[in-house]
JSON list of C-alpha atoms in Angstrom, two decimals:
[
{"chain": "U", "resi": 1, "resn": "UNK", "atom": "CA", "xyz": [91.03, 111.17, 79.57]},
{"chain": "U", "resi": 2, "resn": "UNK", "atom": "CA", "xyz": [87.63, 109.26, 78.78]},
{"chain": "U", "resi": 3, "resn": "UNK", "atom": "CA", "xyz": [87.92, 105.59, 79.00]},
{"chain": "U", "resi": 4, "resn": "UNK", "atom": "CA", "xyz": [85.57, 102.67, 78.39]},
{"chain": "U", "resi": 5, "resn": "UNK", "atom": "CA", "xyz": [85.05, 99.46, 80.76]},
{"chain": "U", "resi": 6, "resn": "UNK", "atom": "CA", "xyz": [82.67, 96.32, 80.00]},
{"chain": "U", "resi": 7, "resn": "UNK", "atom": "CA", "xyz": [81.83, 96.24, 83.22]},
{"chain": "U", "resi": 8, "resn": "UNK", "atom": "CA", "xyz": [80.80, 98.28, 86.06]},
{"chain": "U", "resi": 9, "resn": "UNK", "atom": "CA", "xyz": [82.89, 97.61, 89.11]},
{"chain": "U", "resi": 10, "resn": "UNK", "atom": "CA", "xyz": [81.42, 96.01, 91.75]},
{"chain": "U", "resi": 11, "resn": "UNK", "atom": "CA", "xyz": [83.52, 97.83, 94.49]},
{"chain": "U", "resi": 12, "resn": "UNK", "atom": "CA", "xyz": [86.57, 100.82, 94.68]},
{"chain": "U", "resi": 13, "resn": "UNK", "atom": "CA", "xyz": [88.42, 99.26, 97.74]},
{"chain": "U", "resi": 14, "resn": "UNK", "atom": "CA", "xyz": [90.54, 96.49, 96.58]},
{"chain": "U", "resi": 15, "resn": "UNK", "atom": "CA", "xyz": [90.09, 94.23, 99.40]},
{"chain": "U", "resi": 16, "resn": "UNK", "atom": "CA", "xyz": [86.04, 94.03, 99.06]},
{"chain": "U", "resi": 17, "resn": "UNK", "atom": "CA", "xyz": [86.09, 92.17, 95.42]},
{"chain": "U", "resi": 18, "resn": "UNK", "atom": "CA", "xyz": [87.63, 89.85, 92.94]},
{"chain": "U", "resi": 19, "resn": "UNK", "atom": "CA", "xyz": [89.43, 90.87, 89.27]},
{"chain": "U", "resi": 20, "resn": "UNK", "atom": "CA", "xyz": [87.62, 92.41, 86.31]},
{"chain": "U", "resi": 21, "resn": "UNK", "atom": "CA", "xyz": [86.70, 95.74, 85.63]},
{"chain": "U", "resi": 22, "resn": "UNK", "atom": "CA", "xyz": [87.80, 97.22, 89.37]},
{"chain": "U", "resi": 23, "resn": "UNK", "atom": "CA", "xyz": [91.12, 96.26, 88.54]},
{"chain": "U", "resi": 24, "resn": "UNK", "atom": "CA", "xyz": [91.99, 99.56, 86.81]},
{"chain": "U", "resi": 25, "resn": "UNK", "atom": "CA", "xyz": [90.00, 101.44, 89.76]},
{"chain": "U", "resi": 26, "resn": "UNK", "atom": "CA", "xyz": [92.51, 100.23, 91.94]},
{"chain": "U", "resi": 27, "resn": "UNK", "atom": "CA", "xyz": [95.77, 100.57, 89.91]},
{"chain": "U", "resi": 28, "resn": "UNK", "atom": "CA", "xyz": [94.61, 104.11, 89.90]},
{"chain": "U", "resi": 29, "resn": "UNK", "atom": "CA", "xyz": [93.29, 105.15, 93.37]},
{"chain": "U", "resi": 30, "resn": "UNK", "atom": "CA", "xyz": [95.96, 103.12, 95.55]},
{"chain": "U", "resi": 31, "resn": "UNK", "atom": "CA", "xyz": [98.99, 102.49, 96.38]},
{"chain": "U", "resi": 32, "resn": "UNK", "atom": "CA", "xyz": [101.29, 99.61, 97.50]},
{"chain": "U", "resi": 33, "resn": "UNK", "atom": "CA", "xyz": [103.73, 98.62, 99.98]},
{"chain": "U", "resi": 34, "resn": "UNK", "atom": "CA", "xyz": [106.02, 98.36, 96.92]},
{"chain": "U", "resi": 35, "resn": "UNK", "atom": "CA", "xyz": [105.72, 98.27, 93.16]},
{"chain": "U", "resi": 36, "resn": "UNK", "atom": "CA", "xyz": [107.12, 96.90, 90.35]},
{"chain": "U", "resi": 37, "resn": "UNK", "atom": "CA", "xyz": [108.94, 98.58, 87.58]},
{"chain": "U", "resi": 38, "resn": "UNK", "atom": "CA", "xyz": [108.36, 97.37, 84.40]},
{"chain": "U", "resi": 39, "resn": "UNK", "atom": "CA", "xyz": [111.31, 99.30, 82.72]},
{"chain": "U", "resi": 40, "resn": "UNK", "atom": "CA", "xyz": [114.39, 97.96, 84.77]},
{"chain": "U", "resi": 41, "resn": "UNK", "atom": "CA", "xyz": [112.10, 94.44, 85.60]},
{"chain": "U", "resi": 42, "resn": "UNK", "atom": "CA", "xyz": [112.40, 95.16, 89.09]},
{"chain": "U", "resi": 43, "resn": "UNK", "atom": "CA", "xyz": [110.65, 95.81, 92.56]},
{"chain": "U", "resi": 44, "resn": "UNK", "atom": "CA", "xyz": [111.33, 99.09, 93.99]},
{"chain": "U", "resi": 45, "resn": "UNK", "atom": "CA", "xyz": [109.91, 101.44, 97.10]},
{"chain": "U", "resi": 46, "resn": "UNK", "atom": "CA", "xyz": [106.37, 102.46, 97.33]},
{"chain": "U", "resi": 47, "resn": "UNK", "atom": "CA", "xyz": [104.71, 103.37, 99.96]},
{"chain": "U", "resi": 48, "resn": "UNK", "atom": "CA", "xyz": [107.61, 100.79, 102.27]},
{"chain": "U", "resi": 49, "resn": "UNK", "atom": "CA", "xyz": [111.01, 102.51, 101.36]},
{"chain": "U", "resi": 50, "resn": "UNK", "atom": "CA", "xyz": [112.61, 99.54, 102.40]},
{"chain": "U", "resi": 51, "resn": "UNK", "atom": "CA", "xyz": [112.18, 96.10, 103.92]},
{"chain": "U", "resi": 52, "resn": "UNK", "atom": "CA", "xyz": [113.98, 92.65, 105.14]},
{"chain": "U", "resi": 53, "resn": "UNK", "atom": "CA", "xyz": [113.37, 89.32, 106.11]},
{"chain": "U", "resi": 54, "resn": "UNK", "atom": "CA", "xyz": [113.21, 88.99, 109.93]},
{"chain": "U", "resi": 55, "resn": "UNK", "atom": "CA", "xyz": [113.65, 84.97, 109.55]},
{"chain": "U", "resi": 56, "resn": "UNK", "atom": "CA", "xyz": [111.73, 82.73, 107.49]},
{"chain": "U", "resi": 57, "resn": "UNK", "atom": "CA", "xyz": [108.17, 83.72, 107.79]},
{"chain": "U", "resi": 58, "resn": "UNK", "atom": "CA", "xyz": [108.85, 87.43, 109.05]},
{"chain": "U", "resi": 59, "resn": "UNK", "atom": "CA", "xyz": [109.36, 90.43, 107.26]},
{"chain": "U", "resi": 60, "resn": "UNK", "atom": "CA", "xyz": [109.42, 94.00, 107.85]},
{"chain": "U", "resi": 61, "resn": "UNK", "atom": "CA", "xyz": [108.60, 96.73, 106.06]},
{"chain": "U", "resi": 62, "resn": "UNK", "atom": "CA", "xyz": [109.66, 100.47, 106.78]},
{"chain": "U", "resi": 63, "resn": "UNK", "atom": "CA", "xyz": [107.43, 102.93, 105.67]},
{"chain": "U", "resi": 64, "resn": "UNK", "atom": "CA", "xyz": [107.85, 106.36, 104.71]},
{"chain": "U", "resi": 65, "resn": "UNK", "atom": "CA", "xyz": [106.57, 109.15, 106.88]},
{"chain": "U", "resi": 66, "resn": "UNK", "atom": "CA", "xyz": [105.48, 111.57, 104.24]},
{"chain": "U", "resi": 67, "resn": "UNK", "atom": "CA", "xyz": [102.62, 109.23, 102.46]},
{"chain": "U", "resi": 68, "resn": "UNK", "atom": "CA", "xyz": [99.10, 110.51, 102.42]},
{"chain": "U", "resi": 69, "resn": "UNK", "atom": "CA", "xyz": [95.49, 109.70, 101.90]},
{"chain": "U", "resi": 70, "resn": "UNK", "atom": "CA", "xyz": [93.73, 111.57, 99.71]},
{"chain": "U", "resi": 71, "resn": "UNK", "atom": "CA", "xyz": [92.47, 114.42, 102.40]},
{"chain": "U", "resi": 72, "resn": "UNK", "atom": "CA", "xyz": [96.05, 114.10, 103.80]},
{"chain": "U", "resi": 73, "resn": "UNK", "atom": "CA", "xyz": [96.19, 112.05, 106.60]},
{"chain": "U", "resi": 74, "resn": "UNK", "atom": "CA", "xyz": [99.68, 110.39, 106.99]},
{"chain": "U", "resi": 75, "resn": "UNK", "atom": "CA", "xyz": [99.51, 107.01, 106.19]},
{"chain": "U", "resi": 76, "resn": "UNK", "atom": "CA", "xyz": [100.99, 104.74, 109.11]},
{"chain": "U", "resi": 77, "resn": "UNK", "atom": "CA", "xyz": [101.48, 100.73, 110.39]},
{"chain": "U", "resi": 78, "resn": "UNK", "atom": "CA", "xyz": [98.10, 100.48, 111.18]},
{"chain": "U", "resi": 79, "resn": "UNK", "atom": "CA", "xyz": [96.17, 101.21, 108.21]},
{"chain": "U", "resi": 80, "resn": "UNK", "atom": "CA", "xyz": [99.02, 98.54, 106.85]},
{"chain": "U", "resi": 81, "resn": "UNK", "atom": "CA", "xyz": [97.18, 96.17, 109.12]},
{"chain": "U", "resi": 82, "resn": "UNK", "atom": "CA", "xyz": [93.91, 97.37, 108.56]},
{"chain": "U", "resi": 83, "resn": "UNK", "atom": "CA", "xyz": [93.77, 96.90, 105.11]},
{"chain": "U", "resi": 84, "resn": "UNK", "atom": "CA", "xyz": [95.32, 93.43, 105.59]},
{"chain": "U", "resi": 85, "resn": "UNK", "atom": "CA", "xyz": [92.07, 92.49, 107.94]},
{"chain": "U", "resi": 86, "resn": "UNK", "atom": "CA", "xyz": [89.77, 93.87, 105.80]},
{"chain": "U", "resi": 87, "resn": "UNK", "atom": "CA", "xyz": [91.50, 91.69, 103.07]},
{"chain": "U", "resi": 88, "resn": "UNK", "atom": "CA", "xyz": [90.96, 88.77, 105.62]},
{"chain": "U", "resi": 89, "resn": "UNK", "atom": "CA", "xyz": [87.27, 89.55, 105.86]},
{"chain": "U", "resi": 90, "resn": "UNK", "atom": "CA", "xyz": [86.77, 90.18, 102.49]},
{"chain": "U", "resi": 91, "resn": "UNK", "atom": "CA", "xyz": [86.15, 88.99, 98.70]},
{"chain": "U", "resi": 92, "resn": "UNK", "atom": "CA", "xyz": [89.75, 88.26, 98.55]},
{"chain": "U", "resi": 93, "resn": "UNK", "atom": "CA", "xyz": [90.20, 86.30, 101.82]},
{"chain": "U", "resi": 94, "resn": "UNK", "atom": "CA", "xyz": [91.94, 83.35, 99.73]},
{"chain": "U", "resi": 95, "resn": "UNK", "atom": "CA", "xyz": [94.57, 85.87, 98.80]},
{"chain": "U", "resi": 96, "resn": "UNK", "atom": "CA", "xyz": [95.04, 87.04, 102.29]},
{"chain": "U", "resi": 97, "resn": "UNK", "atom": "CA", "xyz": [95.08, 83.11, 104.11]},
{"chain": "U", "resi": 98, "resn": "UNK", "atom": "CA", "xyz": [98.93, 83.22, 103.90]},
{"chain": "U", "resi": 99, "resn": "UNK", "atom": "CA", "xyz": [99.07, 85.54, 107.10]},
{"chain": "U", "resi": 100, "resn": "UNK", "atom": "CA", "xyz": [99.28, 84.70, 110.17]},
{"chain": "U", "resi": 101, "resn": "UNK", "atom": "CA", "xyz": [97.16, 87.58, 111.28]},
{"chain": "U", "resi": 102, "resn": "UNK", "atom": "CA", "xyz": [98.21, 86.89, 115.23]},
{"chain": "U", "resi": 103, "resn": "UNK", "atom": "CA", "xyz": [102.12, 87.74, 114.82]},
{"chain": "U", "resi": 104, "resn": "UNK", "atom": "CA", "xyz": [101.83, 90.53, 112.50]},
{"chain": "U", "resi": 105, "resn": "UNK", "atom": "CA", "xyz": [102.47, 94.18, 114.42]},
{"chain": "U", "resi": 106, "resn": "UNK", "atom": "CA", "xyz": [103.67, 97.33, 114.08]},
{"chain": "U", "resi": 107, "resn": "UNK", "atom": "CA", "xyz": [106.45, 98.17, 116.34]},
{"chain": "U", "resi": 108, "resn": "UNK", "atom": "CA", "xyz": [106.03, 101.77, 115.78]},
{"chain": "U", "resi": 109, "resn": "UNK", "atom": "CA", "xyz": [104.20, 104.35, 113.45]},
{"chain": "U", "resi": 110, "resn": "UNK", "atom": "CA", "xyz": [106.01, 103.41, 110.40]},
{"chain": "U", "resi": 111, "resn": "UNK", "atom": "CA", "xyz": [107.45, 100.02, 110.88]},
{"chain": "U", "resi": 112, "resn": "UNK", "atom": "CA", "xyz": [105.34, 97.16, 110.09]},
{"chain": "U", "resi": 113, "resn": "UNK", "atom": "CA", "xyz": [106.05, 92.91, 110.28]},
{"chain": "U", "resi": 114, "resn": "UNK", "atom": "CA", "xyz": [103.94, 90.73, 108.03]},
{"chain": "U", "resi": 115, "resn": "UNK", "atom": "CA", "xyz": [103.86, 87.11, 109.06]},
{"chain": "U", "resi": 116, "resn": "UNK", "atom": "CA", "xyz": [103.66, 84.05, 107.18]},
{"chain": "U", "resi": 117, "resn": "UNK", "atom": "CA", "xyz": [101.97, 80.72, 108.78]},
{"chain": "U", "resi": 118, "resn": "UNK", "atom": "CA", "xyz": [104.31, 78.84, 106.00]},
{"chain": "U", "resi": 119, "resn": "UNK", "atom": "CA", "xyz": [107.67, 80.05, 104.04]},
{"chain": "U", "resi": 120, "resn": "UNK", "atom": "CA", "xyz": [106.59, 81.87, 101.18]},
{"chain": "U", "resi": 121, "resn": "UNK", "atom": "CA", "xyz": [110.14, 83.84, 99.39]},
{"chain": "U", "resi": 122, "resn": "UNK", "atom": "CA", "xyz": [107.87, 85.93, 97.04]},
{"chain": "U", "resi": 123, "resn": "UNK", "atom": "CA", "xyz": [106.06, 87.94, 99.72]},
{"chain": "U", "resi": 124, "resn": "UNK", "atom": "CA", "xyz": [107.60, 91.33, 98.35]},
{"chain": "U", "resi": 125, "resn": "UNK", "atom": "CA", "xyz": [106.26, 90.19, 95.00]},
{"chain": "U", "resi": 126, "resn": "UNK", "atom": "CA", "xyz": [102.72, 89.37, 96.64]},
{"chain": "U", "resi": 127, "resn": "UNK", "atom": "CA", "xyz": [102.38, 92.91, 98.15]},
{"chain": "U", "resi": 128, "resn": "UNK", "atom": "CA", "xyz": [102.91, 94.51, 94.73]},
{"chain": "U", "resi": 129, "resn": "UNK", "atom": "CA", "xyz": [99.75, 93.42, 93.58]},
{"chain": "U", "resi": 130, "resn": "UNK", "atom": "CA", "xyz": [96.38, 95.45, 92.84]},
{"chain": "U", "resi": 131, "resn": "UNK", "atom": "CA", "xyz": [94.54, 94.10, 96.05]},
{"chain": "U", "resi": 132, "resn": "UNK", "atom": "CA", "xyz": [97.23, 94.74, 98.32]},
{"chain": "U", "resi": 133, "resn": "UNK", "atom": "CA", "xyz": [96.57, 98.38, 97.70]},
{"chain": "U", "resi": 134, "resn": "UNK", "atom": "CA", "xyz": [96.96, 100.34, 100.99]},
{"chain": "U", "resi": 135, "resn": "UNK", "atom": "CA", "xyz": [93.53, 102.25, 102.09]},
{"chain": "U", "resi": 136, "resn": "UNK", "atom": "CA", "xyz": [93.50, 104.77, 105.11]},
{"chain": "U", "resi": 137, "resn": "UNK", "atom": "CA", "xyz": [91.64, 103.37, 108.08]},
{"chain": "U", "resi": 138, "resn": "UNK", "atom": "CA", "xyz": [89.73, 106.59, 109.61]},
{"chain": "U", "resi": 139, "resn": "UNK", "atom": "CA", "xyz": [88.75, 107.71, 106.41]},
{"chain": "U", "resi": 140, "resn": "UNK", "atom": "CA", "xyz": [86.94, 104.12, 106.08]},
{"chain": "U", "resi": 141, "resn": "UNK", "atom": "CA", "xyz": [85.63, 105.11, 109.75]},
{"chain": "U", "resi": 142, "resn": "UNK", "atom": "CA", "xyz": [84.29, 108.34, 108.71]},
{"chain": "U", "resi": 143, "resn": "UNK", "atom": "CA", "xyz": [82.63, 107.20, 105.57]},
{"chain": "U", "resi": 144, "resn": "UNK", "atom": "CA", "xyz": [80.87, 104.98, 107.91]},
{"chain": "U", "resi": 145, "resn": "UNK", "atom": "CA", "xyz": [82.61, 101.39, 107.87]},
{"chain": "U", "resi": 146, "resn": "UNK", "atom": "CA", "xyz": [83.50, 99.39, 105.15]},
{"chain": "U", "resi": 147, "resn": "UNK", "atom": "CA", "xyz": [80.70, 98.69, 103.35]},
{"chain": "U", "resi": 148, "resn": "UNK", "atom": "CA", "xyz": [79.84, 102.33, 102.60]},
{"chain": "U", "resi": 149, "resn": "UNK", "atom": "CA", "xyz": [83.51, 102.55, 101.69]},
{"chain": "U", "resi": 150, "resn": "UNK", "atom": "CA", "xyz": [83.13, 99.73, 99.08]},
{"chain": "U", "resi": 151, "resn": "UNK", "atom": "CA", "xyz": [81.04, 102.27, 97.09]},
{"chain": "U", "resi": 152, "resn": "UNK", "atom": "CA", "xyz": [82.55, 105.79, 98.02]},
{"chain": "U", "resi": 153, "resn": "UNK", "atom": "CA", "xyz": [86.13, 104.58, 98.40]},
{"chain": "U", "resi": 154, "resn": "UNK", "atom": "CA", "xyz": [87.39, 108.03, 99.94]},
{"chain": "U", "resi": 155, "resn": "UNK", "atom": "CA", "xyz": [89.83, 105.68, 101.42]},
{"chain": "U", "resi": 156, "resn": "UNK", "atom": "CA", "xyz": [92.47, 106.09, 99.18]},
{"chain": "U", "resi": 157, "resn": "UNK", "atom": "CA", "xyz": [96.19, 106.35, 98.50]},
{"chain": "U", "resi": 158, "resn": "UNK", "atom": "CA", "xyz": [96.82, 106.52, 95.40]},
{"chain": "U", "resi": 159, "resn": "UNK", "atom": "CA", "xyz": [97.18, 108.61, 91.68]},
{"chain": "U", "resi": 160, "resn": "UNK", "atom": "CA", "xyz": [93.44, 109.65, 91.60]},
{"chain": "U", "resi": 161, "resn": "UNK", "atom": "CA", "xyz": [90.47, 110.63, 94.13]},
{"chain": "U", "resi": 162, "resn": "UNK", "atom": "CA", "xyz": [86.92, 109.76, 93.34]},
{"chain": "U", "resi": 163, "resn": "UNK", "atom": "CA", "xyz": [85.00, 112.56, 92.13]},
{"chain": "U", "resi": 164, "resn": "UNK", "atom": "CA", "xyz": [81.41, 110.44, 91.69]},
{"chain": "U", "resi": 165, "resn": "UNK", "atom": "CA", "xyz": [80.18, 107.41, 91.19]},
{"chain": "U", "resi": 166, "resn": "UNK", "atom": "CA", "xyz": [77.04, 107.37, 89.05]},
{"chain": "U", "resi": 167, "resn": "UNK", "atom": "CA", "xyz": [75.64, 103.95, 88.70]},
{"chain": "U", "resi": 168, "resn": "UNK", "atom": "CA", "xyz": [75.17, 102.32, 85.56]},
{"chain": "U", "resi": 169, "resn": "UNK", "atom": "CA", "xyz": [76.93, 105.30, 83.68]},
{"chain": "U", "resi": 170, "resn": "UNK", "atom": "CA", "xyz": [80.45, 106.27, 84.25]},
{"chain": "U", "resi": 171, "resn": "UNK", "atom": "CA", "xyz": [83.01, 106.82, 87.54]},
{"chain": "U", "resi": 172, "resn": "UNK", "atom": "CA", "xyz": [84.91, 110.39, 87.80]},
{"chain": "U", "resi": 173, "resn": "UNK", "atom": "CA", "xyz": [88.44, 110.51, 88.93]},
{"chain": "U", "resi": 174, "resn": "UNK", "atom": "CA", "xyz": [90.58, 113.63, 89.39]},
{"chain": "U", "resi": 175, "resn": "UNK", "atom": "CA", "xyz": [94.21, 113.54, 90.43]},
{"chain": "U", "resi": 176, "resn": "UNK", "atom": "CA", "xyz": [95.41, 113.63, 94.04]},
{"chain": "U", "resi": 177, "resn": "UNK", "atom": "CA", "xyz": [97.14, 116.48, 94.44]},
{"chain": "U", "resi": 178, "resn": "UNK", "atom": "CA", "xyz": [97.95, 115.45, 97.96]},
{"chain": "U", "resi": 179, "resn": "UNK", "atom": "CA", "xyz": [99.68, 112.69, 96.21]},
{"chain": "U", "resi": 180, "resn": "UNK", "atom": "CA", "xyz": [103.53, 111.87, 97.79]},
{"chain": "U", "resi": 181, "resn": "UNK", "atom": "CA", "xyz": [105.56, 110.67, 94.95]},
{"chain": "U", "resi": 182, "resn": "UNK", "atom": "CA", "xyz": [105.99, 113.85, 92.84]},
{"chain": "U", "resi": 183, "resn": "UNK", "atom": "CA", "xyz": [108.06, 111.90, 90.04]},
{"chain": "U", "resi": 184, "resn": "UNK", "atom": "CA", "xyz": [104.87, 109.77, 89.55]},
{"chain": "U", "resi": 185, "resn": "UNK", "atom": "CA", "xyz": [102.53, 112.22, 89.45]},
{"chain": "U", "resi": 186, "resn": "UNK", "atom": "CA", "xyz": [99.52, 111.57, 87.40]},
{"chain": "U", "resi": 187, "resn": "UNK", "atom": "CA", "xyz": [98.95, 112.82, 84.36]},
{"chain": "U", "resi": 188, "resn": "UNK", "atom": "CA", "xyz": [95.71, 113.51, 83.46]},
{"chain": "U", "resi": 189, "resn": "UNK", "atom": "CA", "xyz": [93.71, 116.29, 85.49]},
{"chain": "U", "resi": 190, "resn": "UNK", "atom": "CA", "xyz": [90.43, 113.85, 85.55]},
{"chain": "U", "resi": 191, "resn": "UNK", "atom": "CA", "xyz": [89.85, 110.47, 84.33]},
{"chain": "U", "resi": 192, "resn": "UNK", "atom": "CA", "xyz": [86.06, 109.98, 83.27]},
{"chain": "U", "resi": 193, "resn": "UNK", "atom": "CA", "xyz": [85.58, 106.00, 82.70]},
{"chain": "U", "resi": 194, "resn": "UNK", "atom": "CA", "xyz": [82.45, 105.16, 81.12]},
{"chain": "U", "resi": 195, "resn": "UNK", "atom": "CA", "xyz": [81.22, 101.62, 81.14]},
{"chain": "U", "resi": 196, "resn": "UNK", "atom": "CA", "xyz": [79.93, 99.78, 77.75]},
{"chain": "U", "resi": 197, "resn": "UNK", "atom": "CA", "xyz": [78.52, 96.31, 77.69]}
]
């Protein structure tokens, strides 16, 4: 599938920039705690098969133990709260401010509490969104930190892996076949997006 932006992304991980044209990048290389389904107008499990309010400003999310990056690695609690700090420390960090970074934890592997430092009722709707996408932390480590990340985001979680990034003329994605979610499979073998001012 060949598609054309108007703009070159500025970044691939979804906590290192604001809207425009990295939008679809993200939609397409990462996954969230949970999603919403546009054809029965509802949120349902993503990468969190399930989750409940602890109290007020406490909720936890259970995560599935079969989820993958894109080389495999089992996604866990951690890289939950590893992409929240990067979202902290990043482009974003406006988006992020409603944590109260001090109480969240993971009491195991694949159990995860976000806190809230006021009572926000829409958090399930808040982690459905594009930056909340979940990236795996040692792949960030082995691409050598974040920043190199930002531009070779083999970090991933989602439909598609990066192939290349070729400034100035067009990103190649091809699908994860790691991928964890065989009804949702992607499509499209690669996804060549070209970018036209």
């Amino acid at each position: 599938l060949n598609l054309v932006l108007p703009a070159e992304p500025t970044s691939l991980t979804p906590q290192s920039a604001a809207g425009g044209s990295q939008v679809l990048m993200w939609t397409l290389m990462y996954d969230t705690l949970l999603r919403y389904d546009y054809e029965t107008n509802s949120l349902v499990p993503c990468i969190a098969e399930s989750y409940e309010w602890l109290d007020d400003t406490h909720m936890q999310f259970n995560l599935r133990d079969d989820v993958v990056a894109y080389d495999g690695t089992i996604i866990t609690a951690n890289d939950v709260l590893y992409t929240l700090e990067m979202g902290r420390d990043g482009a974003k960090a406006d988006v992020f401010a409603i944590y109260d970074f001090e109480e969240c934890y993971a009491p195991d592997d694949f159990t995860v509490v976000l806190a809230l430092n006021q009572v926000r009722p829409s958090l399930a709707d808040i982690v459905c969104a594009n930056h909340y996408g979940i990236v795996d932390e040692s792949s960030v480590e082995a691409a050598g930190g974040w920043d190199a990340a930002m531009r070779a985001a083999y970090c991933n979680t989602g439909l598609y892996n990066l192939v290349e990034w070729v400034a100035g003329d067009h990103i190649l994605l091809e699908r994860n076949e790691n991928f964890w979610d065989e009804s949702r499979a992607a499509y499209y073998k690669y996804i060549n997006i070209s970018f036209v001012a």
